[in-house]
Structure formats: C-alpha cells, structure tokens
XYZ file of C-alpha atoms in Angstrom:
556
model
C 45.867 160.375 -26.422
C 42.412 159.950 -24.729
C 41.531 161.537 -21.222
C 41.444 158.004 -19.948
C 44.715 156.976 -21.158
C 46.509 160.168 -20.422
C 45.215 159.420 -16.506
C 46.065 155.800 -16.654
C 49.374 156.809 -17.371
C 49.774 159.092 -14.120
C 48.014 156.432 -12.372
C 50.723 153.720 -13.037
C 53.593 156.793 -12.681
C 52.057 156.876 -8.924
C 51.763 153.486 -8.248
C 55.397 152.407 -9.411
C 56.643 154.513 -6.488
C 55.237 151.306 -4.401
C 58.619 150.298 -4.628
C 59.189 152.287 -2.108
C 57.725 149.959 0.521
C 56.167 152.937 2.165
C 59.387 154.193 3.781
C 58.898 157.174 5.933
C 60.041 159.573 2.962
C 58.507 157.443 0.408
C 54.897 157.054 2.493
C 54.798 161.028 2.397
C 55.923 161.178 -1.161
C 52.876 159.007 -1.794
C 50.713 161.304 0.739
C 51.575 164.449 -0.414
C 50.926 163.225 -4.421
C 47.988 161.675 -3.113
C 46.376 164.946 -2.227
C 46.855 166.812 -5.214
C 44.031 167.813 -7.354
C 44.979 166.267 -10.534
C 45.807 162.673 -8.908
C 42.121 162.731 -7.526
C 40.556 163.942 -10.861
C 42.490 160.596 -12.349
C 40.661 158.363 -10.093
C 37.524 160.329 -10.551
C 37.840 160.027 -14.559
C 38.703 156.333 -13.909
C 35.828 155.073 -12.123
C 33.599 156.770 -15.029
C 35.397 154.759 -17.396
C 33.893 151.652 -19.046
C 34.053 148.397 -17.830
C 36.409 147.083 -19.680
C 38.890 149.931 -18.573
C 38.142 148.757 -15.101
C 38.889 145.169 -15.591
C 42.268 146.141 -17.432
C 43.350 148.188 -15.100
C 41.615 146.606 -11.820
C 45.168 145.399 -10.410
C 46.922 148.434 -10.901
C 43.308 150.362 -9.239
C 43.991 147.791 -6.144
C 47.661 148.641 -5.672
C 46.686 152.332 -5.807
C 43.796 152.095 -3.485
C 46.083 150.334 -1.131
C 48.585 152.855 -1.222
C 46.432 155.333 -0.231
C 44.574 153.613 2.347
C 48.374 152.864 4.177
C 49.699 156.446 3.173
C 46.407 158.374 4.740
C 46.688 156.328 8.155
C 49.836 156.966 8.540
C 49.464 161.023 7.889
C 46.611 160.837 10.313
C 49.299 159.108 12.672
C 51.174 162.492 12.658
C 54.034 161.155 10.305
C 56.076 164.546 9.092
C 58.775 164.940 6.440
C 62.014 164.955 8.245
C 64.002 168.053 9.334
C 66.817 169.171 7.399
C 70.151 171.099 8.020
C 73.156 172.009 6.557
C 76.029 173.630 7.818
C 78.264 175.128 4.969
C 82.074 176.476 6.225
C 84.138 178.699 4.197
C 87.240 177.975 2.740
C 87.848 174.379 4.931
C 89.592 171.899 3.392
C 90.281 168.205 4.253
C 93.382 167.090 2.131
C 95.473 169.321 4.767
C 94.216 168.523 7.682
C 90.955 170.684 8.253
C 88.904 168.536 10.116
C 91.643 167.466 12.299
C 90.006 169.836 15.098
C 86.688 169.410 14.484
C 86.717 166.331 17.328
C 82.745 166.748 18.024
C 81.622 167.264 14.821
C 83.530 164.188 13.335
C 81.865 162.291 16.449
C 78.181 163.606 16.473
C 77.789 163.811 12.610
C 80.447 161.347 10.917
C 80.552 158.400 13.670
C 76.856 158.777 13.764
C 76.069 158.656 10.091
C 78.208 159.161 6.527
C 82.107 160.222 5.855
C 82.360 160.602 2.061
C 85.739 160.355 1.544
C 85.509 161.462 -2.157
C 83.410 164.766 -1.893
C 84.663 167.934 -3.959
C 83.398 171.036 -5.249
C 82.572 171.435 -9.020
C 84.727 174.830 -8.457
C 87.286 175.498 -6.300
C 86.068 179.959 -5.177
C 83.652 180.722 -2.970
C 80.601 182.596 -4.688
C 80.437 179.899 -7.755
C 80.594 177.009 -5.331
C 77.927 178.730 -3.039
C 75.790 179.228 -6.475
C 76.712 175.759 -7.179
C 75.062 174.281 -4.123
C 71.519 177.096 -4.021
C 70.706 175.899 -7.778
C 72.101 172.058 -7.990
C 74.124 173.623 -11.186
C 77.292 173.276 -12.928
C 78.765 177.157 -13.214
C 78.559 176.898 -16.597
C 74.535 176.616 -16.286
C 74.293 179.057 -13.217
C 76.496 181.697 -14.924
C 78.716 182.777 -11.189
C 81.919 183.166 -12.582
C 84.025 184.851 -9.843
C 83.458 186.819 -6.391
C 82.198 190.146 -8.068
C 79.046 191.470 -9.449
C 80.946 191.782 -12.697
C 80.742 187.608 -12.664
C 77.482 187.877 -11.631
C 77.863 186.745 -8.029
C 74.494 187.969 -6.628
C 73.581 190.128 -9.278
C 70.341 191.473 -10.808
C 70.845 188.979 -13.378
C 71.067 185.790 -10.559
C 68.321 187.435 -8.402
C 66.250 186.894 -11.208
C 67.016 183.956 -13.142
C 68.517 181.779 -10.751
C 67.259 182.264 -7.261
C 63.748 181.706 -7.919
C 64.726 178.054 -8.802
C 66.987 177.470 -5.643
C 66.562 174.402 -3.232
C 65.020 176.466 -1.124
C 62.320 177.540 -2.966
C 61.119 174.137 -3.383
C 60.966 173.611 0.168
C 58.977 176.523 0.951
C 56.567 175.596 -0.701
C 56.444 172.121 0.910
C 55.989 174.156 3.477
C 59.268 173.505 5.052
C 60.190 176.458 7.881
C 63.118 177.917 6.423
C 66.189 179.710 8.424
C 69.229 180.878 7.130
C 72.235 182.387 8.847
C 75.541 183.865 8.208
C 77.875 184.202 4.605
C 75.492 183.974 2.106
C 77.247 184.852 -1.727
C 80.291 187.247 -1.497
C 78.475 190.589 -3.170
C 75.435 190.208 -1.043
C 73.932 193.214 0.207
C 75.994 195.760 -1.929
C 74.175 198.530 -3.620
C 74.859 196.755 -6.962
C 73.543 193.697 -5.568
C 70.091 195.580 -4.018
C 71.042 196.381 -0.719
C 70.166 194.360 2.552
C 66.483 195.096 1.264
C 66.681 191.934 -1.180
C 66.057 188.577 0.524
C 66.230 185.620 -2.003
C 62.970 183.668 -2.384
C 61.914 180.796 -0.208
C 63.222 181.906 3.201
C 61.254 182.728 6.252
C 63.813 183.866 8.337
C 66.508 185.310 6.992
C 70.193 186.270 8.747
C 72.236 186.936 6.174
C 76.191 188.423 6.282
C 76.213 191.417 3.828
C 79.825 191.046 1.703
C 82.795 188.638 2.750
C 83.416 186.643 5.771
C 83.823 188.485 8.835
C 84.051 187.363 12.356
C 83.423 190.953 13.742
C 82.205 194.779 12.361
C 79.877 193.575 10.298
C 76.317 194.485 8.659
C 73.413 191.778 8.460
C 70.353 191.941 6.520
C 67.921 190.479 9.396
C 64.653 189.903 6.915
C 65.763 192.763 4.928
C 66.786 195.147 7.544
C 70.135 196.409 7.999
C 71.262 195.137 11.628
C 75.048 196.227 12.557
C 77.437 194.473 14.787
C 81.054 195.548 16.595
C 83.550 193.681 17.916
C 82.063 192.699 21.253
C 82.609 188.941 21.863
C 79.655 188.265 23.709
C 76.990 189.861 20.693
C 79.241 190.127 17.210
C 81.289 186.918 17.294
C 79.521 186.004 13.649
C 80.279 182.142 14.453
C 78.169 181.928 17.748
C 75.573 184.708 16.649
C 74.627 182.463 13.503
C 74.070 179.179 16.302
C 72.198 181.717 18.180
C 69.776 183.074 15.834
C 69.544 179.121 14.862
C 68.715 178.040 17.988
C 66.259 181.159 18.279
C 64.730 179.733 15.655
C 64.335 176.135 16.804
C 62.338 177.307 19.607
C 60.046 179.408 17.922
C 59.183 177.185 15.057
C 56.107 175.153 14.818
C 56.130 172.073 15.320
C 53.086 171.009 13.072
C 55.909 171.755 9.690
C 59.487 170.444 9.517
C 62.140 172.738 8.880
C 65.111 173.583 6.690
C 68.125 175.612 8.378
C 71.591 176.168 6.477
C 74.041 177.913 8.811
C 77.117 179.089 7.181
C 79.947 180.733 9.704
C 83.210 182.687 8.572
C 85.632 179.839 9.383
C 87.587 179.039 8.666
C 88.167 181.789 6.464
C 90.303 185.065 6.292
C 91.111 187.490 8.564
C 90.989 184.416 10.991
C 90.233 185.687 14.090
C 89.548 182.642 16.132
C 86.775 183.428 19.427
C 88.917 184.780 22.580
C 89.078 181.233 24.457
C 90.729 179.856 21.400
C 93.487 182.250 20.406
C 96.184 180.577 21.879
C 95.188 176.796 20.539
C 97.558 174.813 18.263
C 100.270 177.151 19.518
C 102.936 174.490 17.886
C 100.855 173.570 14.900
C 102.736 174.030 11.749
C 101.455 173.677 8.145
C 102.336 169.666 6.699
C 105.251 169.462 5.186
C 104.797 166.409 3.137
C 103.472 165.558 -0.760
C 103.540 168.775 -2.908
C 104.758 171.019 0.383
C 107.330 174.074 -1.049
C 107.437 172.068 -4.296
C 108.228 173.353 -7.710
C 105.155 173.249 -10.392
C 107.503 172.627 -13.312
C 105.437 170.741 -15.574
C 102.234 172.500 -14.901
C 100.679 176.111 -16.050
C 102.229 179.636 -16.173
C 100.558 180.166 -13.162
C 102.407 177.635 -10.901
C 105.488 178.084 -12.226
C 105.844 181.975 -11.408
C 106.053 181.269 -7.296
C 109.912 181.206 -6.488
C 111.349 177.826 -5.295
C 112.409 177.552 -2.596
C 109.944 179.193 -0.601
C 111.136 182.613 1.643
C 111.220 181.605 4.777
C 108.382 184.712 5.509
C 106.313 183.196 3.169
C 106.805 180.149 5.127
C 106.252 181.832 8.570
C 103.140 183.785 6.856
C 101.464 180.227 5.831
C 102.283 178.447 9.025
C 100.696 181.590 10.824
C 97.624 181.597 8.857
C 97.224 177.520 9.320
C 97.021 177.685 13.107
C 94.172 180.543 12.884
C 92.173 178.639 10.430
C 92.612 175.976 13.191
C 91.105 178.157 15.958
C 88.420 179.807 14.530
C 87.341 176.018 13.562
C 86.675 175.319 16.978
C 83.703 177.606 17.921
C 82.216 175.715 14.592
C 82.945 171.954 16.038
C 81.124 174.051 19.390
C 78.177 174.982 17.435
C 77.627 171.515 15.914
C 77.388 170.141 19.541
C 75.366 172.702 20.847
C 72.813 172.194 17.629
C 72.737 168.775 18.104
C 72.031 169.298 22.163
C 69.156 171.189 21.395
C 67.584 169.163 18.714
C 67.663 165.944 21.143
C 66.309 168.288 23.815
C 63.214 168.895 21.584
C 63.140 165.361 20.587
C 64.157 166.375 17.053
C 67.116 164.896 16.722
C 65.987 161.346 15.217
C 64.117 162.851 12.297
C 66.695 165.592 11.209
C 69.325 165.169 8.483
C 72.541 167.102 9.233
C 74.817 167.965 6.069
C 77.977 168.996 7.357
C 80.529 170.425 4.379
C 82.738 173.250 3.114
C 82.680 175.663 -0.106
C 85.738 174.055 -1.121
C 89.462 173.222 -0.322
C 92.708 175.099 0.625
C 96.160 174.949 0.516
C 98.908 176.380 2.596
C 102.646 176.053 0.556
C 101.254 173.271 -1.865
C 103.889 173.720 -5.380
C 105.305 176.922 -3.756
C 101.379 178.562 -3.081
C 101.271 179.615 -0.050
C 97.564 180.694 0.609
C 94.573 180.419 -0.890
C 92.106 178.092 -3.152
C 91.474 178.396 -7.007
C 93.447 175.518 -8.329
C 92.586 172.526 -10.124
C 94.366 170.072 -7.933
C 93.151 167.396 -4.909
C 93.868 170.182 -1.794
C 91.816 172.911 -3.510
C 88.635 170.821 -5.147
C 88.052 168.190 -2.308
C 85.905 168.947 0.580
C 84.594 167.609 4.025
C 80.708 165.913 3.952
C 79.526 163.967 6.354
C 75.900 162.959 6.792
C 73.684 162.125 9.631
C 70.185 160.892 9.385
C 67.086 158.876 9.191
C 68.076 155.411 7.514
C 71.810 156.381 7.744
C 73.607 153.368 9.670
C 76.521 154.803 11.712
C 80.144 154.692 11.174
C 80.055 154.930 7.593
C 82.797 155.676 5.338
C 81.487 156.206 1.426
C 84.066 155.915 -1.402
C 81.183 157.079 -4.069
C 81.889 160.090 -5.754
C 80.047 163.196 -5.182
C 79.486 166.942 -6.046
C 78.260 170.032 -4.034
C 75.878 170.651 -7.006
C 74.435 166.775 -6.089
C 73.647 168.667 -2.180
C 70.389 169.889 -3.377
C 69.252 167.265 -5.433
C 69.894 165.078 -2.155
C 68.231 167.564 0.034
C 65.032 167.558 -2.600
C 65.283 164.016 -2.363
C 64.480 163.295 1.333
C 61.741 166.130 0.920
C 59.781 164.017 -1.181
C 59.851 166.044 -4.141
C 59.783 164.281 -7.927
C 63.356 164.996 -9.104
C 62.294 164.758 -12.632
C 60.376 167.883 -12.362
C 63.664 169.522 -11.545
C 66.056 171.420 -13.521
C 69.255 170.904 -12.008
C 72.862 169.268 -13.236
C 73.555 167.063 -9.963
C 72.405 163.910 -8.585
C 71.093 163.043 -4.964
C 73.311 160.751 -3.053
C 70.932 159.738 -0.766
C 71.288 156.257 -2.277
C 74.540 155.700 -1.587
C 74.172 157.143 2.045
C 70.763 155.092 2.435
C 69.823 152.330 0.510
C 66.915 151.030 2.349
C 65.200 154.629 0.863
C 66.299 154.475 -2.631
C 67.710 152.755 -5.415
C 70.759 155.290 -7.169
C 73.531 154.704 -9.376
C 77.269 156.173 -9.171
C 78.525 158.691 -11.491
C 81.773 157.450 -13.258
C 83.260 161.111 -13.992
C 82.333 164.573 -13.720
C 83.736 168.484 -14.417
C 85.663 170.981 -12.017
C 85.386 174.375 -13.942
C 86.726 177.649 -12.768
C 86.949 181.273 -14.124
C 90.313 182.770 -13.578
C 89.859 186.040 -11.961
C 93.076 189.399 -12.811
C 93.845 192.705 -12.321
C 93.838 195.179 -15.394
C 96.008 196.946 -14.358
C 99.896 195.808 -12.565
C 100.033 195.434 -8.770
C 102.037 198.104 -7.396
C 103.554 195.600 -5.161
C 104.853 193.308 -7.999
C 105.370 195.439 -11.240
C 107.598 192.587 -13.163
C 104.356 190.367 -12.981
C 102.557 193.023 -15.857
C 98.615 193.010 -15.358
C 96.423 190.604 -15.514
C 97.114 188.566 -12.309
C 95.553 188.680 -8.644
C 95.659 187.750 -5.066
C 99.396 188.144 -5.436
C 100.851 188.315 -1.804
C 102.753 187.569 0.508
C 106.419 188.308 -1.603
C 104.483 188.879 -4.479
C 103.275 185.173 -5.258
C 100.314 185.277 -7.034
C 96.973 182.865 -7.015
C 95.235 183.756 -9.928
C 94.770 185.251 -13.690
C 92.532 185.873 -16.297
C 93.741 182.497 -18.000
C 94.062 180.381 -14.992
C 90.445 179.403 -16.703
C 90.587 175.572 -17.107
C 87.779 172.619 -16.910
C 88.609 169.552 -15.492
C 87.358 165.390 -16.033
C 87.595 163.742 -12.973
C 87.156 160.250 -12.832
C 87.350 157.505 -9.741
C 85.351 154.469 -11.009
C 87.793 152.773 -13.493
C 91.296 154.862 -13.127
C 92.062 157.580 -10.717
C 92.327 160.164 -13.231
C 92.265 163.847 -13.436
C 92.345 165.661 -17.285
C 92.477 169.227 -17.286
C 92.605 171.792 -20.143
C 93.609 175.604 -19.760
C 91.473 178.319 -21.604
C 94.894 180.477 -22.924
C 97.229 180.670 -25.761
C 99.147 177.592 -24.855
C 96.115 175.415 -24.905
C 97.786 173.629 -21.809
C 97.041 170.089 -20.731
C 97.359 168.409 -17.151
C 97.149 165.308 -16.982
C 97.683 163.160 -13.231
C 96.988 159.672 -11.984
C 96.470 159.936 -8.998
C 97.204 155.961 -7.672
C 100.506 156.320 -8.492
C 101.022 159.895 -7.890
C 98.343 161.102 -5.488
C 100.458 164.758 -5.084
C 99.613 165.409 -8.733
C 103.617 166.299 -8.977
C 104.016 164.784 -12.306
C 102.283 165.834 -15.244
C 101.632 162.614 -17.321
C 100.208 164.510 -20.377
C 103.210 163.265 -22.518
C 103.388 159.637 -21.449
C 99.492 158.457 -21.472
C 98.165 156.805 -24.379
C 96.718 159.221 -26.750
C 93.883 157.195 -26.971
C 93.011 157.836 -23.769
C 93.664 161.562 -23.872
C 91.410 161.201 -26.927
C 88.612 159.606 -24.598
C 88.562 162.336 -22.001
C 88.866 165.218 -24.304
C 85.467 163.882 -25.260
C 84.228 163.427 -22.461
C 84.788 167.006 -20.802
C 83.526 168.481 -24.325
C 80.038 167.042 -23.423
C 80.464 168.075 -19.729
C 81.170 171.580 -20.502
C 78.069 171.923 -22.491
C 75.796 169.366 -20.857
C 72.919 170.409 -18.444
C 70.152 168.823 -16.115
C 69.907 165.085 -17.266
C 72.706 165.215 -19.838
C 75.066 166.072 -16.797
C 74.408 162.454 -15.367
C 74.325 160.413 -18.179
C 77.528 161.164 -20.283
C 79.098 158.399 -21.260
C-alpha cells in the first residue's frame, strides 16, 4: 500500500465519525484526533499528492476541512470532555430490596437519568467483579479468581499485567484528574500484594482502603502512605471520609481538565456498622419472605442442597439481623450521593458530569435455605443496581437492555472520546442505549456469569460432618461455598428469559431456569427443555468461556 493510500484511508476513518453531528463528545473526539501528529502528517502528505488524488478525494478533503474548522471553534469556545463519576457499593443487591432506602439517590441519579432494570455482574464475589469493572474483562481474561492473593486478587501478577490496561489509565492520559476513594480489591495493601507503597497506574489522587471493607480501625494508603484511622465517628467513619476526601478533591482540582472520581464505601457490606444517627433505622424491617425465601434447593447442586430445611429459627433471627444493618449503613451512602451532587451544582459542574451509580454484585438473605452471603449463580446474587445520570440522558428512564459491569468501562471510555477499537477489553459501552442522540449501539442477546468456587483444605472445626473443602460455612454450620461450586453461566433476555448453567465437578451438573414462568429459579427445567435447545446454549457458553475482546460481543 502506497503512503498516499495508507493516509487516505485514515483520512476517510476520521471523517466517517461526521456521523456524529458534532455532538459535544463526538466534536472533542474529532478535536482531540484532530491534533494528533499523524492526522496532520495525512493532510500534509495529501496536499503533496497529484492532482488527480486531489480531485478523487476533493469531497472527502471538504468534509474533513469542515470538520475541523467546526471542531477547532468550538475548542477555542472552551468546550471540555465531560466529568465522570462512579460510585461502586459493596455487596448491595436489588432483587431483595437494596435500594429500597436509598430515597435520594433513586431521586437525584435514577429520576434524573437511567434505571437499568437488567444490570448484573459477570461474577457474583467481590475482588473478580471489582477486576471485572478496572479492565472491561470477563474473569476468565483478567485471571481474579477469588478474594486471595492465591487467585490473584491484587497480586504481582495483576499489578503487572492487568492494571496498566485499566480504565483509568486511559483517562489519565486524556488528561482526566483522577480520584479514587475507599475499597479498592480485597488483598490490597498486604505485604504479598506490595504494601500501601503500590498505587495502581493512572491515579492522581489516591485513597485507597488497605484489605476488606471496614467502616472503622482501618489503614489507608493516602498516595502510597500508610494513613491509620480509629473508631471516632467524626474522622474514621470510612463512608463519610471517602465523600470527604471527594469533595476535597473537587475543590482543589483544576478546572481547565475534567475529572474522573470512583468512590467506593463499605456498605453495605459486613460487619455492618451503620453511622451513629442510623443505628436504630428499620427497627421492624425483616428480611422478604416471598419467592425462594427458606426454600429447599432440591433439584439444584450439592451445594444448595446441604443447608437444612426448614431454616433454625437463629439462622432466621441471624439473617433478619444482618438485613436491617445492611439497611442502615446504606443510608450515609444515599447521604453522600446528595451531598456530591450539592457540591457539583454549587461549582456549576453538575450539567456536564456523568454519575454511575452501581454495586459489586447481589445478595441474598434466606434465599433456598442460604442465609447470608453472595456467590451463587441465581437472579438475587448476579443482578445489580445501575442507574445513570448525564449529558444527553433524558430523565425518568427505565432501560430493559441488558448489561454487564465489564461493559462500565467500555461506557466510561466511550463518553471520553476514546476509539474503542484500540481497546482490548470483553464488554460493550451502553452509552447507546442510555443516549441515543450520541451514538448508534446494538444489544447483546446473551452473555456469561463465571465464578471460581472458593474451600477450605482442611474441615471447619465448627462443622466436622461437612469434610474439607467447603467455606463461609456459618451461622449453624450452613455453608456458601466450595472448591466445585465453579460453574459458568448463558444468560439470555432477548428471545427467552433463560439462564443455562454448568458445574465444573464430578457430576457435570446442569441448571437450567426460565425465568417468565419461574422467575424464583425454584424449578430446575434441565430435564424437560428440548434438547435442542440445551444443545444451542451448550454452544454458546463454550465460545463465551473462551472468547475475548471482540469475540465476546459478537457470538452468535
């Protein structure tokens, strides 16, 4: 291919995002390619060209010259990429209930923008879902397995291969002001995982919980220096330190750059301590008792059928106990979402920021006997919250398209301006669906829930008759998980409800659900559906577990 060709080519790859009408992200898209080096030396090679290049080409030449000419007033007009922030809970779930008390954040960020009402996680544990979201990756391509170093939650290995290609990253270097505060990945900051020293790539100012989610007695790495907090409400309460340090931030930044900020609290996760003005909310709240409540999971795996049936009334009391907490902690978050919104309309920021609200995953609290915790293929463990406020977001929007916590980066990329072709990532950006009048987007018709199932070696002293291999077994020695609760999931909306999921064990187990005529998932189907069909999504989630980057969107 000639020189003149080969720049033709970029030349009409430039021009064909006219289609974007100059929208305010497209317009800076076309800016910000406008002023690259290799964009000018195409013009430059052009108009040495011969003639006849020039008359072949002299349309396209117009269109580009016009693009420019629009794109480079409207940059000297002070036009800026719009602000971006996401605020990332742990452990909330929406099937039972968990944005019932979020009353502001529903108003401010759902009434004003996007409810998806078909968001999940592609899996249902904290430290592959947070991986999940940083690198726009199935866990299969990011390699997070569980919560410990062992499964390479914020390893050497991830430092190195995976956080250098994180969302944020990209943004930095769009020269985005970057903030992030609280729970970062579960093995953060342990000596394994490099200490508080070791602050991931593209962040300028960095807050970051070292280990779990606590709410007080806790370290931070504050731009790689250890800062330690007690249990004084006023300073430590980890919830309204992370809005702090946010709004710290707002005021210092410059307002020449936009800025990225991801704020991720504790809540409503374990131990549940809920701020001092709280503790007595929801005094009468009781977990739901309806769908798959203190149900037996006889047709499903081992796993579900080892929890007895009925429940113990102190496993009962235990679950109903830890549902109110989540509850209160929840409310200094729906407290921080007002206060960040305050401030942003007080700096007249408001109008060009995107706010992703969302969780890590789902819950459950008694579902099929369960009574706390996550890690489970089904609806109340894999959904999650998003709602979406924005730029060219019309209000009171409810969105039945399906989408993926990988797909929050891609989006996020997306109303940066960046070319999502030159990025290696498995999801999709939704900003389509959410905004139209930006961009043209297609729904995907299925996708893959994956998870790692996590056990003890040796036997829990509290539950001998259980053998090793299993964890998180309490209370009345009920446990969550086990080395072959490993399963990978087809989930598709678009043509039938339909969940397929196979188990990595010696059974080979199969769960099959519709969920239109069964939305508890208390039937497995697996030995009444057409085999033809089982046929089709065995296929299917064969090329899911192996696909990556483009291959993730487009299997048919």
């Amino acid at each position: 291919m000639t020189h003149s060709v080969s720049h033709f080519l970029k030349l009409s790859q430039f021009i064909s995002s006219c289609a974007l009408q100059f929208s305010t992200i497209g317009c800076l898209t076309l800016c910000s390619q406008a002023s690259r080096p290799r964009v000018r030396s195409g013009v430059g090679l052009m108009a040495s060209a011969r003639v006849g290049q020039w008359r072949s080409s002299a349309r396209i030449v117009s269109c580009v010259l016009a693009a420019l000419l629009t794109c480079t007033l409207r940059c000297s007009e002070g036009v800026k990429l719009s602000n971006i922030i996401l605020i990332l809970t742990d452990d909330q779930d929406v099937e039972m209930g968990g944005m019932t008390p979020m009353k502001k954040t529903k108003e401010l960020i759902g009434d004003a923008g996007v409810t998806f009402s078909n968001a999940f996680t592609a899996t249902p544990l904290c430290c592959p879902s947070r991986s999940s979201i940083l690198t726009g990756k199935y866990p299969h391509n990011h390699l997070v397995r569980n919560n410990s170093i062992s499964g390479n939650c914020s390893s050497t290995a991830w430092q190195k291969e995976a956080e250098p290609f994180a969302f944020p990253v990209y943004l930095n270097k769009l020269r985005y002001q970057t903030f992030y505060g609280g729970k970062y990945l579960n093995q953060y900051g342990s000596k394994d995982a490099g200490g508080v020293a070791h602050v991931p790539p593209g962040w300028d100012q960095w807050h970051a919980l070292v280990g779990n989610s606590k709410y007080y007695n806790y370290t931070l790495s504050v731009n790689g220096k250890e800062e330690k907090h007690g249990d004084n409400y006023e300073k430590d309460y980890l919830t309204d330190l992370v809005l702090n340090q946010s709004l710290h931030f707002l005021e210092e930044r410059s307002p020449n750059h936009p800025f990225f900020m991801m704020l991720c609290p504790p809540s409503p996760h374990s131990p549940w301590t809920a701020a001092p003005q709280y503790q007595q909310s929801f005094s009468d709240v009781k977990a739901p008792r309806d769908g798959s409540f203190n149900m037996p999971g006889k047709d499903k795996h081992w796993l579900l059928r080892q929890p007895a049936n009925p429940m113990p009334n102190s496993s009962i009391e235990y679950l109903d106990n830890a549902y109110r907490r989540r509850w209160q902690t929840l409310l200094s978050v729906d407290d921080m979402v007002e206060q960040l919104i305050n401030k942003l309309d007080s700096i007249k920021e408001l109008n060009n920021t995107y706010i992703f609200y969302t969780s890590d995953h789902g819950y459950h609290t008694g579902q099929f006997s369960l009574p706390i915790d996550k890690r489970q293929l089904y609806e109340f463990d894999i959904r999650i919250p998003l709602l979406v406020r924005g730029p060219g977001i019309k209000p009171k929007q409810t969105l039945q398209s399906p989408v993926l916590n990988i797909d929050l980066s891609m989006t996020i990329l997306d109303i940066a301006g960046v070319n999502l072709s030159t990025v290696n990532m498995d999801g999709q950006s939704f900003l389509p669906q959410m905004a139209p009048s930006l961009r043209n987007g297609t729904e995907r018709p299925f996708f893959l829930i994956e998870y790692t199932g996590e056990g003890n070696s040796s036997e829990d002293p509290s539950c001998p008759k259980l053998g090793p291999g299993l964890a998180e077994c309490f209370p009345d020695c009920v446990c969550e998980d086990a080395f072959n609760n490993t399963y990978a999931c087809v989930r598709t909306l678009k043509d039938a409800n339909l969940q397929y999921c196979e188990f990595a064990d010696n059974e080979s187990f199969v769960e099959v659900y519709n969920l239109t005529s069964d939305p508890h998932q208390l039937e497995n189907i697996v030995k009444k559906v057409d085999p033809a069909l089982l046929q089709i999504m065995n296929q299917r989630l064969i090329k899911l577990e192996s696909c990556t980057g483009d291959s993730c969107r487009n299997v048919k």
